[in-house]
Short mmCIF file of C-alpha atoms in Angstrom, two decimals:
data_model
loop_
_atom_site.label_atom_id
_atom_site.label_comp_id
_atom_site.label_asym_id
_atom_site.label_seq_id
_atom_site.Cartn_x
_atom_site.Cartn_y
_atom_site.Cartn_z
CA UNK A 1 -17.17 9.18 -7.80
CA UNK A 2 -17.15 5.68 -6.33
CA UNK A 3 -13.92 4.41 -4.83
CA UNK A 4 -12.27 1.03 -5.16
CA UNK A 5 -14.72 -1.70 -4.19
CA UNK A 6 -13.56 -5.03 -2.85
CA UNK A 7 -15.85 -7.96 -2.20
CA UNK A 8 -16.42 -9.69 0.04
CA UNK A 9 -15.26 -7.68 3.05
CA UNK A 10 -14.83 -10.73 5.24
CA UNK A 11 -14.29 -14.38 4.44
CA UNK A 12 -13.66 -17.50 6.48
CA UNK A 13 -12.31 -20.57 4.73
CA UNK A 14 -10.82 -23.87 5.82
CA UNK A 15 -7.39 -25.17 4.93
CA UNK A 16 -7.21 -26.75 1.52
CA UNK A 17 -10.08 -24.75 0.08
CA UNK A 18 -9.73 -22.13 -2.61
CA UNK A 19 -10.98 -18.56 -2.60
CA UNK A 20 -11.67 -15.82 -5.13
CA UNK A 21 -11.57 -12.16 -4.20
CA UNK A 22 -12.94 -9.38 -6.37
CA UNK A 23 -11.86 -5.79 -6.98
CA UNK A 24 -13.72 -3.13 -8.93
CA UNK A 25 -11.42 -0.18 -9.67
CA UNK A 26 -12.36 3.46 -9.87
CA UNK A 27 -14.08 4.27 -13.14
CA UNK A 28 -11.47 5.09 -15.77
CA UNK A 29 -8.65 3.34 -13.93
CA UNK A 30 -7.06 0.57 -15.92
CA UNK A 31 -4.31 -0.57 -13.58
CA UNK A 32 -5.03 -2.82 -10.62
CA UNK A 33 -2.51 -4.03 -8.05
CA UNK A 34 -2.99 -6.50 -5.24
CA UNK A 35 -1.26 -6.55 -1.87
CA UNK A 36 -1.30 -8.87 1.10
CA UNK A 37 -1.18 -7.24 4.53
CA UNK A 38 -0.25 -9.20 7.66
CA UNK A 39 0.98 -8.01 11.07
CA UNK A 40 4.27 -9.82 10.62
CA UNK A 41 5.14 -9.04 7.01
CA UNK A 42 3.31 -5.77 6.50
CA UNK A 43 2.13 -4.90 3.01
CA UNK A 44 3.55 -7.14 0.31
CA UNK A 45 3.02 -6.79 -3.41
CA UNK A 46 1.23 -9.70 -5.07
CA UNK A 47 0.71 -8.68 -8.70
CA UNK A 48 -0.31 -5.90 -11.01
CA UNK A 49 -2.59 -5.91 -14.03
CA UNK A 50 -3.03 -3.44 -16.81
CA UNK A 51 -5.22 -3.92 -19.88
CA UNK A 52 -5.94 -7.53 -18.89
CA UNK A 53 -2.23 -8.38 -18.74
CA UNK A 54 -0.20 -9.21 -15.70
CA UNK A 55 2.72 -6.84 -15.86
CA UNK A 56 4.42 -7.49 -12.57
CA UNK A 57 4.41 -10.20 -9.93
CA UNK A 58 5.65 -10.41 -6.37
CA UNK A 59 7.34 -13.29 -4.60
CA UNK A 60 4.35 -15.44 -3.83
CA UNK A 61 3.82 -19.13 -4.64
CA UNK A 62 1.88 -20.21 -7.67
CA UNK A 63 -1.17 -20.83 -5.49
CA UNK A 64 -1.78 -17.12 -5.80
CA UNK A 65 -3.11 -16.05 -9.15
CA UNK A 66 -5.16 -13.29 -10.63
CA UNK A 67 -6.75 -11.91 -13.72
CA UNK A 68 -8.24 -8.73 -15.08
CA UNK A 69 -11.28 -8.40 -17.24
CA UNK A 70 -11.96 -6.07 -20.14
CA UNK A 71 -13.86 -3.69 -17.85
CA UNK A 72 -10.71 -3.48 -15.64
CA UNK A 73 -12.31 -5.40 -12.79
CA UNK A 74 -9.87 -7.85 -11.27
CA UNK A 75 -10.03 -11.06 -9.32
CA UNK A 76 -7.41 -12.90 -7.37
CA UNK A 77 -7.54 -16.54 -6.49
CA UNK A 78 -5.77 -18.51 -3.81
CA UNK A 79 -5.87 -22.26 -4.09
CA UNK A 80 -5.10 -24.88 -1.44
CA UNK A 81 -5.39 -22.38 1.36
CA UNK A 82 -2.94 -22.49 4.24
CA UNK A 83 -3.28 -20.99 7.70
CA UNK A 84 -0.58 -18.48 6.79
CA UNK A 85 -2.74 -17.06 4.03
CA UNK A 86 -4.89 -15.38 6.65
CA UNK A 87 -4.48 -11.69 5.90
CA UNK A 88 -6.05 -8.51 4.67
CA UNK A 89 -5.96 -8.49 0.88
CA UNK A 90 -5.89 -5.01 -0.57
CA UNK A 91 -6.52 -3.89 -4.09
CA UNK A 92 -5.31 -0.58 -5.47
CA UNK A 93 -6.32 1.06 -8.72
CA UNK A 94 -4.66 3.79 -10.74
CA UNK A 95 -5.06 5.33 -14.17
CA UNK A 96 -1.89 3.69 -15.47
CA UNK A 97 0.78 1.35 -14.12
CA UNK A 98 3.43 3.99 -13.58
CA UNK A 99 4.40 3.90 -9.89
CA UNK A 100 4.19 7.70 -9.72
CA UNK A 101 0.53 7.66 -10.66
CA UNK A 102 -1.52 7.92 -7.49
CA UNK A 103 -2.94 4.60 -6.40
CA UNK A 104 -6.22 4.39 -4.52
CA UNK A 105 -6.79 1.48 -2.17
CA UNK A 106 -9.97 -0.34 -1.36
CA UNK A 107 -10.95 -1.32 2.17
CA UNK A 108 -9.68 -4.82 1.63
CA UNK A 109 -10.97 -8.34 2.08
CA UNK A 110 -10.19 -9.89 5.43
CA UNK A 111 -9.50 -13.59 4.82
CA UNK A 112 -9.33 -15.97 7.75
CA UNK A 113 -8.19 -19.54 7.14
CA UNK A 114 -9.10 -22.01 9.87
CA UNK B 1 17.80 -6.83 -1.11
CA UNK B 2 15.00 -4.37 -1.25
CA UNK B 3 13.52 -3.05 1.93
CA UNK B 4 11.85 -0.02 3.26
CA UNK B 5 11.95 0.22 7.01
CA UNK B 6 10.65 2.54 9.65
CA UNK B 7 12.71 3.45 12.69
CA UNK B 8 9.97 3.44 15.33
CA UNK B 9 6.94 1.19 15.56
CA UNK B 10 4.93 3.63 17.72
CA UNK B 11 5.06 7.39 18.10
CA UNK B 12 3.04 9.16 20.77
CA UNK B 13 2.60 12.94 20.55
CA UNK B 14 0.54 15.60 22.25
CA UNK B 15 -2.23 17.24 20.26
CA UNK B 16 -0.92 20.41 18.66
CA UNK B 17 2.69 19.25 18.60
CA UNK B 18 4.57 18.44 15.41
CA UNK B 19 5.18 14.81 14.50
CA UNK B 20 8.09 13.35 12.61
CA UNK B 21 7.91 9.83 11.24
CA UNK B 22 11.06 8.36 9.75
CA UNK B 23 11.74 5.77 7.11
CA UNK B 24 14.92 4.18 5.78
CA UNK B 25 15.18 2.50 2.41
CA UNK B 26 17.94 0.41 0.92
CA UNK B 27 17.32 0.47 -2.83
CA UNK B 28 19.12 3.40 -4.41
CA UNK B 29 17.34 2.64 -7.70
CA UNK B 30 14.00 3.75 -6.23
CA UNK B 31 12.92 7.03 -7.74
CA UNK B 32 9.53 7.60 -6.23
CA UNK B 33 8.42 7.62 -2.60
CA UNK B 34 5.00 7.86 -1.04
CA UNK B 35 3.56 8.20 2.42
CA UNK B 36 0.28 6.47 3.19
CA UNK B 37 -2.01 6.70 6.19
CA UNK B 38 -4.07 3.72 7.24
CA UNK B 39 -6.88 4.03 9.74
CA UNK B 40 -8.38 1.04 11.44
CA UNK B 41 -10.60 -0.96 9.11
CA UNK B 42 -9.62 1.02 6.04
CA UNK B 43 -7.18 0.70 3.21
CA UNK B 44 -4.09 2.92 2.95
CA UNK B 45 -4.78 6.49 1.93
CA UNK B 46 -2.32 8.57 -0.06
CA UNK B 47 -0.85 11.50 1.87
CA UNK B 48 2.03 12.89 -0.12
CA UNK B 49 4.69 11.76 -2.56
CA UNK B 50 8.12 12.86 -3.69
CA UNK B 51 10.31 12.05 -6.65
CA UNK B 52 13.99 11.33 -6.29
CA UNK B 53 14.96 14.56 -8.03
CA UNK B 54 13.51 16.52 -5.12
CA UNK B 55 14.54 16.73 -1.48
CA UNK B 56 11.46 18.37 -0.01
CA UNK B 57 7.78 18.63 -0.80
CA UNK B 58 5.04 20.30 1.17
CA UNK B 59 1.36 19.65 1.37
CA UNK B 60 -1.33 20.77 3.70
CA UNK B 61 0.15 20.37 7.20
CA UNK B 62 2.53 17.70 5.89
CA UNK B 63 6.08 17.86 4.59
CA UNK B 64 8.11 15.02 3.16
CA UNK B 65 11.89 15.18 3.22
CA UNK B 66 14.13 12.94 1.16
CA UNK B 67 17.82 12.44 1.82
CA UNK B 68 19.20 10.22 -0.92
CA UNK B 69 22.72 10.28 0.51
CA UNK B 70 21.66 8.31 3.58
CA UNK B 71 18.54 6.78 1.98
CA UNK B 72 16.22 8.39 4.47
CA UNK B 73 12.68 9.64 4.16
CA UNK B 74 10.64 11.50 6.74
CA UNK B 75 7.10 12.73 7.12
CA UNK B 76 6.46 15.80 9.19
CA UNK B 77 2.96 16.57 10.38
CA UNK B 78 2.40 20.05 11.73
CA UNK B 79 -0.02 20.72 14.60
CA UNK B 80 -0.95 17.07 14.99
CA UNK B 81 -4.64 16.44 15.53
CA UNK B 82 -6.52 13.46 17.00
CA UNK B 83 -7.69 12.62 13.48
CA UNK B 84 -4.08 12.03 12.52
CA UNK B 85 -3.97 8.93 14.72
CA UNK B 86 -3.31 6.03 12.37
CA UNK B 87 -0.58 3.80 11.02
CA UNK B 88 1.75 5.53 8.58
CA UNK B 89 3.59 3.67 5.86
CA UNK B 90 6.32 4.80 3.56
CA UNK B 91 6.56 3.11 0.20
CA UNK B 92 9.04 3.18 -2.64
CA UNK B 93 8.64 2.60 -6.33
CA UNK B 94 10.78 2.48 -9.44
CA UNK B 95 9.77 3.75 -12.84
CA UNK B 96 11.17 0.56 -14.31
CA UNK B 97 9.10 -1.64 -12.02
CA UNK B 98 5.58 -0.70 -12.93
CA UNK B 99 2.78 -0.96 -10.43
CA UNK B 100 4.93 -2.37 -7.66
CA UNK B 101 5.34 -0.49 -4.42
CA UNK B 102 7.51 -1.75 -1.58
CA UNK B 103 6.09 -0.78 1.79
CA UNK B 104 7.76 -0.29 5.12
CA UNK B 105 6.43 -1.95 8.26
CA UNK B 106 4.50 1.08 9.44
CA UNK B 107 4.58 3.47 12.39
CA UNK B 108 1.58 3.87 14.65
CA UNK B 109 0.96 7.51 15.51
CA UNK B 110 -0.96 8.08 18.73
CA UNK B 111 -2.18 11.60 19.43
CA UNK B 112 -2.90 12.40 23.06
CA UNK B 113 -5.57 15.04 23.68
#
């Protein structure tokens, strides 16, 4: 069975631009969470979606947003990019939003802001 | 505040030896803990988990120990192999905080042949 698919794998953007990242969860998984990974801050929770609803949100500015579609695929958007947004963005899917349900991570999208 | 921290940034062990990776957490409300392994260029991969009503859980070559009194979590890897070389993260979750995991900074495990 296919794993979590994130596209694109790599992205280079300039400051001020906006970007949209995509995540296709494992078939049958309805919960999708997003994380930002940087060398300095480690893995930080961005938000979590279940049944097209955002159920939880981390401490990130409003420039970071997301959504989930009826087929459980999710996108996250970052507007007005800053250099500090350069990071690996990881998506994790699970059958339900309970934290004790195993989450499977994708390979991530490496975003570089120049 | 909430934090999950690891005691050592890098651990170097000889192939065949046992490895112990430690983690400290500060939120006593956390009731679920997970260890992840992340290899270069890949996303984190689930290794083993433990609920707060347990103090030990064993998997294949791995054991997780939870000490709620001192808010300490450890991952023991038996007979460490070169393929175990990776960054290991502990993470905590709360049943009341759906979907959100708080990760530690990670420990790099280097296995010397």
